[in-house]
Short mmCIF file of C-alpha atoms in Angstrom, two decimals:
data_model
loop_
_atom_site.label_atom_id
_atom_site.label_comp_id
_atom_site.label_asym_id
_atom_site.label_seq_id
_atom_site.Cartn_x
_atom_site.Cartn_y
_atom_site.Cartn_z
CA MET A 1 -14.49 13.36 -30.32
CA PHE A 2 -14.09 9.67 -29.40
CA ALA A 3 -10.38 10.08 -28.57
CA SER A 4 -10.96 13.12 -26.36
CA SER A 5 -13.86 11.39 -24.58
CA LEU A 6 -11.72 8.32 -23.94
CA ILE A 7 -8.92 10.43 -22.51
CA ALA A 8 -11.36 12.23 -20.23
CA PHE A 9 -12.78 8.90 -19.06
CA LEU A 10 -9.38 7.45 -18.25
CA ALA A 11 -8.30 10.61 -16.47
CA ALA A 12 -11.42 10.49 -14.31
CA GLY A 13 -10.61 6.97 -13.20
CA LEU A 14 -6.91 7.33 -12.50
CA PHE A 15 -5.62 7.08 -8.99
CA THR A 16 -4.27 10.28 -7.49
CA VAL A 17 -2.39 10.75 -4.26
CA THR A 18 -1.63 14.11 -2.79
CA GLY A 19 1.00 15.47 -0.45
CA GLY A 20 4.59 16.53 -0.82
CA LYS A 21 6.65 14.58 1.67
CA ILE A 22 8.05 11.17 2.49
CA LEU A 23 5.33 9.31 4.37
CA TYR A 24 6.99 5.91 4.63
CA ALA A 25 10.66 5.07 5.23
CA GLY A 26 12.03 1.68 6.06
CA VAL A 27 13.56 -1.63 5.14
CA ASN A 28 12.75 -4.91 3.43
CA GLU A 29 12.35 -8.02 5.57
CA SER A 30 13.32 -10.89 3.28
CA GLY A 31 13.07 -14.56 4.23
CA GLY A 32 9.57 -15.82 3.60
CA GLU A 33 10.57 -16.69 0.01
CA PHE A 34 13.69 -18.66 1.02
CA GLY A 35 14.35 -22.39 0.71
CA VAL A 36 12.94 -23.20 -2.73
CA PHE A 37 15.82 -22.54 -5.14
CA SER A 38 16.66 -25.79 -6.94
CA PRO A 39 16.64 -25.33 -10.72
CA ASN A 40 14.40 -27.72 -12.64
CA ASN A 41 13.14 -29.24 -9.40
CA THR A 42 9.57 -28.00 -9.23
CA GLY A 43 8.11 -28.19 -5.76
CA PHE A 44 11.43 -28.25 -3.94
CA GLY A 45 11.14 -26.76 -0.46
CA LEU A 46 7.35 -26.57 -0.51
CA PRO A 47 5.69 -26.02 1.85
CA GLY A 48 8.96 -25.74 3.79
CA ARG A 49 9.85 -25.65 7.47
CA PHE A 50 9.29 -22.47 9.42
CA ASN A 51 12.47 -21.02 10.96
CA ILE A 52 14.55 -23.56 9.05
CA ASP A 53 13.83 -23.15 5.33
CA TYR A 54 12.13 -19.79 5.66
CA ALA A 55 11.26 -17.13 8.22
CA PHE A 56 9.67 -13.69 8.12
CA ILE A 57 11.12 -11.45 10.83
CA ASN A 58 13.12 -11.36 14.02
CA LYS A 59 10.89 -9.42 16.38
CA SER A 60 13.96 -8.05 18.16
CA THR A 61 15.11 -6.61 14.82
CA ILE A 62 11.78 -4.88 14.30
CA ASP A 63 12.21 -3.39 17.79
CA ILE A 64 15.63 -2.00 16.89
CA PHE A 65 14.47 -0.45 13.62
CA VAL A 66 11.36 1.12 15.13
CA ASP A 67 12.58 2.14 18.59
CA ARG A 68 16.16 3.16 17.79
CA GLU A 69 16.23 3.91 14.07
CA LYS A 70 12.77 5.55 14.06
CA ILE A 71 11.53 4.10 10.77
CA ASN A 72 7.87 3.36 10.15
CA PHE A 73 7.74 0.86 7.29
CA PHE A 74 8.67 -2.78 6.54
CA ARG A 75 8.20 -4.68 3.29
CA VAL A 76 7.69 -8.32 4.26
CA THR A 77 8.23 -10.99 1.61
CA PHE A 78 6.27 -14.19 1.16
CA LEU A 79 5.88 -16.85 -1.51
CA MET A 80 2.55 -17.40 -3.26
CA GLU A 81 3.26 -21.12 -3.72
CA ARG A 82 3.44 -21.40 0.05
CA MET A 83 0.42 -19.21 0.70
CA CYS A 84 -1.63 -21.02 -1.97
CA PRO A 85 -0.46 -24.65 -2.26
CA LEU A 86 0.15 -26.07 -5.74
CA ALA A 87 -2.45 -28.77 -5.07
CA THR A 88 -5.25 -26.23 -4.90
CA GLY A 89 -3.69 -23.52 -7.05
CA LEU A 90 -3.61 -19.76 -6.83
CA GLY A 91 -6.80 -18.35 -5.37
CA SER A 92 -8.71 -18.16 -2.11
CA VAL A 93 -7.59 -21.47 -0.56
CA PHE A 94 -4.66 -20.74 1.74
CA ASN A 95 -2.17 -22.84 3.66
CA GLU A 96 -3.40 -21.68 7.05
CA THR A 97 -0.18 -22.61 8.81
CA TYR A 98 1.90 -20.44 6.49
CA PHE A 99 -0.64 -17.64 6.58
CA GLY A 100 -0.69 -17.75 10.37
CA GLU A 101 3.09 -17.42 10.56
CA PHE A 102 3.00 -14.53 8.10
CA ALA A 103 0.12 -12.84 9.91
CA ASP A 104 2.01 -13.09 13.20
CA ALA A 105 4.88 -11.11 11.63
CA ILE A 106 2.54 -8.53 10.11
CA ASN A 107 0.59 -8.12 13.32
CA TYR A 108 3.77 -7.62 15.34
CA ILE A 109 4.84 -4.82 13.01
CA THR A 110 1.46 -3.15 12.68
CA LYS A 111 -0.28 -3.82 15.99
CA THR A 112 2.51 -4.23 18.53
CA LYS A 113 4.93 -1.68 17.05
CA ARG A 114 2.20 0.39 15.39
CA VAL A 115 4.02 1.00 12.11
CA TYR A 116 3.33 0.00 8.49
CA ALA A 117 3.82 -3.31 6.69
CA LEU A 118 3.82 -3.86 2.93
CA LEU A 119 2.65 -7.36 1.95
CA ASP A 120 5.01 -8.56 -0.79
CA PRO A 121 4.24 -11.67 -2.88
CA HIS A 122 7.81 -12.20 -4.06
CA ASN A 123 6.89 -13.98 -7.30
CA TYR A 124 7.81 -11.91 -10.37
CA MET A 125 4.16 -12.19 -11.56
CA ARG A 126 4.60 -15.96 -11.84
CA TYR A 127 3.06 -18.90 -10.00
CA GLY A 128 3.69 -22.64 -10.01
CA ASP A 129 7.45 -23.15 -10.00
CA PRO A 130 9.69 -20.94 -7.87
CA SER A 131 12.65 -23.35 -8.21
CA SER A 132 14.80 -20.97 -10.24
CA GLN A 133 13.22 -17.57 -9.78
CA PRO A 134 13.11 -14.95 -11.14
CA PHE A 135 12.88 -16.83 -14.44
CA SER A 136 10.89 -19.95 -13.57
CA GLY A 137 7.17 -20.39 -13.20
CA PRO A 138 4.27 -19.85 -15.61
CA ILE A 139 3.32 -16.20 -16.12
CA ILE A 140 0.07 -15.32 -14.41
CA GLY A 141 -2.61 -14.65 -17.00
CA ASP A 142 -0.73 -16.21 -19.94
CA THR A 143 -3.62 -17.76 -21.86
CA SER A 144 -1.21 -19.60 -24.19
CA ASP A 145 0.10 -21.65 -21.24
CA PRO A 146 -2.41 -24.19 -19.88
CA THR A 147 -0.37 -24.51 -16.68
CA ALA A 148 -0.52 -20.79 -15.88
CA ALA A 149 -2.70 -19.33 -13.16
CA THR A 150 -5.33 -17.02 -14.60
CA THR A 151 -5.84 -13.33 -14.06
CA ALA A 152 -9.15 -14.23 -12.37
CA GLN A 153 -7.28 -16.49 -9.93
CA PHE A 154 -4.88 -13.64 -9.17
CA LYS A 155 -7.87 -11.44 -8.41
CA ALA A 156 -9.34 -14.12 -6.13
CA PHE A 157 -6.05 -14.44 -4.29
CA TRP A 158 -5.88 -10.71 -3.63
CA ARG A 159 -9.53 -10.49 -2.66
CA GLU A 160 -8.97 -13.17 -0.02
CA LEU A 161 -5.69 -11.76 1.28
CA ALA A 162 -7.17 -8.27 1.50
CA ARG A 163 -10.25 -9.62 3.28
CA ARG A 164 -8.03 -11.02 6.01
CA PHE A 165 -6.41 -7.63 6.63
CA VAL A 166 -9.39 -5.42 5.84
CA ASN A 167 -9.53 -3.90 9.33
CA ASN A 168 -5.80 -3.22 9.67
CA PRO A 169 -5.11 0.32 8.40
CA LYS A 170 -1.34 -0.11 8.69
CA VAL A 171 -1.22 -2.80 6.02
CA VAL A 172 -0.16 -1.81 2.48
CA PHE A 173 -0.76 -4.14 -0.46
CA GLY A 174 2.13 -4.70 -2.91
CA LEU A 175 0.64 -6.54 -5.86
CA ASN A 176 3.71 -8.50 -6.95
CA ASN A 177 7.47 -8.33 -6.92
CA GLU A 178 9.25 -7.38 -10.15
CA PRO A 179 7.18 -8.56 -13.12
CA HIS A 180 9.42 -8.98 -16.15
CA THR A 181 9.73 -10.41 -19.67
CA MET A 182 6.01 -10.46 -20.35
CA PRO A 183 3.53 -8.27 -22.23
CA THR A 184 3.09 -4.97 -20.41
CA ASP A 185 -0.63 -4.94 -21.13
CA LEU A 186 -0.88 -8.26 -19.26
CA ILE A 187 0.73 -6.65 -16.22
CA LEU A 188 -1.87 -3.90 -16.51
CA ALA A 189 -4.64 -6.51 -16.61
CA ASN A 190 -3.26 -8.41 -13.62
CA ASP A 191 -2.66 -5.25 -11.61
CA GLN A 192 -6.17 -4.03 -12.36
CA ALA A 193 -7.72 -7.36 -11.40
CA ALA A 194 -5.85 -7.31 -8.10
CA ILE A 195 -6.95 -3.74 -7.37
CA ASP A 196 -10.53 -4.75 -8.15
CA GLY A 197 -10.30 -7.75 -5.84
CA ILE A 198 -8.85 -5.74 -2.99
CA ARG A 199 -11.54 -3.08 -3.22
CA GLU A 200 -14.29 -5.71 -3.56
CA ALA A 201 -13.08 -7.14 -0.25
CA GLY A 202 -13.80 -3.78 1.34
CA ALA A 203 -10.13 -2.95 1.93
CA ALA A 204 -9.35 0.75 1.56
CA GLN A 205 -5.62 0.72 2.29
CA LEU A 206 -2.82 1.91 0.00
CA ILE A 207 -1.95 -0.32 -2.97
CA LEU A 208 1.41 -0.35 -4.78
CA ALA A 209 1.25 -1.48 -8.42
CA PRO A 210 4.36 -2.62 -10.34
CA GLY A 211 5.26 -2.28 -14.00
CA ASN A 212 7.38 -4.32 -16.40
CA GLY A 213 11.17 -4.73 -16.63
CA PHE A 214 11.51 -5.71 -12.95
CA THR A 215 9.54 -2.49 -12.31
CA GLY A 216 12.76 -0.53 -12.78
CA GLY A 217 12.51 3.23 -12.52
CA HIS A 218 15.35 3.87 -14.96
CA SER A 219 13.55 1.88 -17.71
CA TRP A 220 9.99 3.02 -17.01
CA THR A 221 9.69 4.81 -20.34
CA GLN A 222 11.79 2.28 -22.28
CA VAL A 223 11.11 -0.99 -24.11
CA THR A 224 12.02 -3.88 -21.79
CA GLY A 225 12.62 -7.64 -22.09
CA ASN A 226 11.50 -9.39 -25.29
CA GLY A 227 10.48 -6.05 -26.76
CA ALA A 228 7.73 -5.40 -24.23
CA ALA A 229 6.16 -1.96 -24.36
CA PRO A 230 7.29 0.60 -21.78
CA SER A 231 5.49 0.58 -18.46
CA SER A 232 4.72 4.25 -19.05
CA GLU A 233 2.37 3.33 -21.91
CA PHE A 234 0.04 1.31 -19.69
CA MET A 235 0.37 1.95 -15.96
CA ASN A 236 -1.42 5.29 -16.12
CA LYS A 237 -4.54 3.39 -17.22
CA LEU A 238 -5.09 1.70 -13.88
CA VAL A 239 -8.31 2.64 -12.13
CA ASP A 240 -8.72 2.64 -8.35
CA PRO A 241 -12.17 3.81 -7.21
CA LEU A 242 -10.62 5.03 -3.95
CA LYS A 243 -7.68 6.75 -5.68
CA ASN A 244 -5.31 5.22 -3.15
CA THR A 245 -2.85 3.41 -5.44
CA ALA A 246 0.75 4.41 -6.19
CA ILE A 247 3.43 3.01 -8.49
CA ASP A 248 5.88 0.44 -7.09
CA ILE A 249 9.45 1.13 -8.27
CA HIS A 250 12.79 -0.63 -7.82
CA GLU A 251 16.06 1.13 -8.57
CA TYR A 252 19.50 -0.33 -7.98
CA LEU A 253 22.62 1.70 -8.58
CA ASP A 254 25.15 -0.79 -9.97
CA ILE A 255 26.20 -1.24 -13.57
CA ASP A 256 23.28 -3.43 -14.70
CA PHE A 257 20.67 -2.28 -12.16
CA SER A 258 20.64 -5.74 -10.57
CA GLY A 259 21.93 -4.92 -7.11
CA SER A 260 24.49 -7.71 -7.37
CA HIS A 261 27.65 -5.60 -7.70
CA ALA A 262 29.56 -3.76 -4.99
CA GLU A 263 30.22 -0.59 -6.98
CA CYS A 264 27.55 2.06 -7.59
CA THR A 265 28.01 3.37 -11.12
CA GLN A 266 24.43 4.38 -11.99
CA PRO A 267 23.31 7.89 -11.04
CA GLY A 268 19.91 7.41 -9.45
CA PRO A 269 18.58 10.96 -9.80
CA SER A 270 19.28 11.35 -13.52
CA ASN A 271 18.16 7.79 -14.28
CA LEU A 272 14.84 8.50 -12.57
CA ALA A 273 14.25 11.81 -14.37
CA ALA A 274 11.95 10.39 -17.07
CA LEU A 275 9.90 8.45 -14.50
CA THR A 276 9.63 11.53 -12.29
CA GLN A 277 8.32 13.60 -15.19
CA TRP A 278 5.86 10.85 -16.15
CA LEU A 279 4.53 10.77 -12.59
CA LYS A 280 4.09 14.54 -12.65
CA ASP A 281 2.44 14.49 -16.06
CA ASN A 282 -0.04 11.84 -14.92
CA ASN A 283 -0.64 13.23 -11.43
CA LEU A 284 0.64 10.01 -9.86
CA LYS A 285 2.87 9.05 -6.94
CA ALA A 286 5.46 6.31 -6.50
CA MET A 287 7.39 4.51 -3.83
CA ILE A 288 10.84 2.95 -4.31
CA THR A 289 10.49 -0.32 -2.40
CA GLU A 290 13.88 -1.78 -3.37
CA PHE A 291 17.27 -0.13 -3.76
CA GLY A 292 20.66 -0.57 -2.17
CA GLY A 293 24.40 -0.16 -2.37
CA GLY A 294 27.68 -1.80 -1.41
CA ASN A 295 30.04 -1.17 1.47
CA ASN A 296 32.12 1.64 -0.04
CA GLU A 297 32.18 5.42 -0.09
CA GLY A 298 30.89 5.65 -3.64
CA CYS A 299 27.76 3.75 -2.72
CA PHE A 300 27.29 5.64 0.53
CA GLN A 301 27.12 8.81 -1.54
CA ALA A 302 24.94 7.30 -4.27
CA VAL A 303 22.41 5.83 -1.83
CA SER A 304 22.27 9.09 0.10
CA GLU A 305 21.71 11.04 -3.11
CA LEU A 306 18.89 8.70 -4.13
CA ILE A 307 17.08 9.09 -0.81
CA GLN A 308 17.53 12.85 -0.94
CA TYR A 309 16.23 12.92 -4.51
CA MET A 310 13.02 11.26 -3.37
CA ALA A 311 12.69 13.74 -0.51
CA HIS A 312 13.08 16.67 -2.90
CA ASN A 313 10.53 15.42 -5.47
CA ASP A 314 7.01 15.27 -4.14
CA VAL A 315 5.92 12.49 -6.51
CA TYR A 316 7.67 10.02 -4.17
CA ILE A 317 5.86 9.02 -0.99
CA GLY A 318 8.41 6.64 0.52
CA TRP A 319 11.18 4.10 0.29
CA ALA A 320 12.44 0.77 1.62
CA ILE A 321 16.03 -0.43 1.24
CA TRP A 322 16.97 -4.06 0.48
CA ALA A 323 17.33 -6.03 2.78
CA ALA A 324 17.28 -7.26 6.34
CA GLY A 325 15.90 -10.65 7.31
CA PRO A 326 16.21 -13.35 9.94
CA ILE A 327 18.13 -16.01 8.03
CA TRP A 328 20.55 -14.16 5.74
CA GLY A 329 23.40 -14.90 8.13
CA THR A 330 26.70 -13.76 6.62
CA ALA A 331 25.29 -13.77 3.06
CA SER A 332 24.76 -10.53 1.20
CA PRO A 333 21.36 -9.70 -0.32
CA CYS A 334 22.87 -6.54 -1.81
CA CYS A 335 25.32 -5.39 -3.08
CA GLY A 336 28.50 -7.37 -3.57
CA ALA A 337 29.54 -10.50 -1.73
CA ASP A 338 31.20 -8.76 1.21
CA THR A 339 28.51 -6.21 2.08
CA GLY A 340 26.32 -8.43 4.24
CA SER A 341 22.67 -7.88 5.12
CA LEU A 342 20.95 -5.07 6.97
CA GLU A 343 20.05 -7.38 9.85
CA PRO A 344 21.36 -5.83 13.10
CA GLY A 345 23.79 -7.98 15.03
CA GLN A 346 25.06 -9.95 12.03
CA VAL A 347 28.42 -9.81 10.26
CA ASN A 348 29.42 -10.12 6.64
CA ASP A 349 31.10 -13.13 5.03
CA LEU A 350 34.51 -11.86 6.13
CA GLY A 351 33.46 -11.56 9.75
CA GLY A 352 33.40 -7.77 9.51
CA PRO A 353 30.58 -5.27 9.89
CA ASN A 354 27.54 -5.91 7.74
CA ALA A 355 25.44 -3.36 5.86
CA PHE A 356 23.57 -2.27 8.99
CA LYS A 357 26.85 -1.00 10.39
CA THR A 358 28.05 0.44 7.08
CA VAL A 359 25.46 1.30 4.40
CA TRP A 360 22.64 1.96 6.85
CA ALA A 361 24.78 3.94 9.27
CA LYS A 362 26.54 6.02 6.62
CA ALA A 363 23.86 6.52 3.95
CA VAL A 364 20.42 5.73 5.35
CA ARG A 365 20.29 6.80 8.99
CA PRO A 366 21.25 10.44 8.25
CA ASN A 367 18.40 10.62 5.72
CA ILE A 368 15.53 9.17 7.75
CA PRO A 369 12.86 11.89 7.98
CA SER A 370 12.44 13.18 11.51
CA ASP A 371 8.67 13.61 11.18
CA LEU A 372 7.55 10.15 10.06
CA LYS A 373 4.06 9.28 11.21
CA ARG A 374 3.09 6.06 12.92
CA ASN A 375 -0.60 6.89 12.95
CA GLY A 376 -3.05 8.61 10.70
CA ILE A 377 -2.02 7.60 7.16
CA SER A 378 -5.05 5.61 6.13
CA SER A 379 -5.38 7.17 2.68
CA LEU A 380 -3.26 9.32 0.43
CA SER A 381 -6.15 10.96 -1.38
#
């Protein structure tokens, strides 16, 4: 009796999103997290210099993607140690200069171009030392570490950030980038606290909640780093009173799922099969907010197949490929050294066409849905 009652209670509180089509399609805008990598040098690059150490978007790039490419979604990265200075800690006290620069980027996307922006704290569920991410920094909510930010502080941070965007229906809240190597039940607790904070702020917009193991889709039902329980055992226990939360998934297609290799050897559709079934079984939806491929025919096919797989399975509501950004230059965010970024007008490290001219043109552009909405998606329930 107790077990059946508990199951019924959890089922009543789970978030559900309906619909059977891709609602969001777009690209990552990476750059707000730049300029801090210096292993064992805590505090390096903080707060940083805007348009030198870090930047959020080129507005001309947003114009190209929206007006010419007809996408409707951008995932915009930022760093929590810049948004919430180390001196005051994670919470509701913001660096107003950094927030203002970030808000300018978000407002250009959402208000000027009238498309959607996902707010992405690019922190791996860690706060305090981004000097050698993704592995540095105390884990948020780790009560055994006196230097770690608490789950309550994480809730306060999200309550404040959501409050500042409460009246912008084109903002989507991504709770954190790629948690990993930590107890999965702690990710559940942190995710739930953030959801609670966002809803307490009065914000009704879509939330994307990550799991463990770098929130990888292929490993969603598997034990991940340090023997952590599968994400599938916990992430269906999240409760959103507005039922407007979906699962945040990343899925790279190279040999180790890292996105660092040029060759695509992992079959996205079959690797996502267990996740897809789990989503169906739990009446949940997901969005793949990071994926990518190298500049070669094998990856063009693999990326195309992944996008088509999402379009053909109604548990997926959208996608965003990694990555464009204003200060990548000739460097390659994905996949392989010679691929280059997705930033229009740039070249790769060899002086040749970058991923916007290759991966985007060959694998992404043909698969952009023709009926993407710019208005009217305020809730998925």
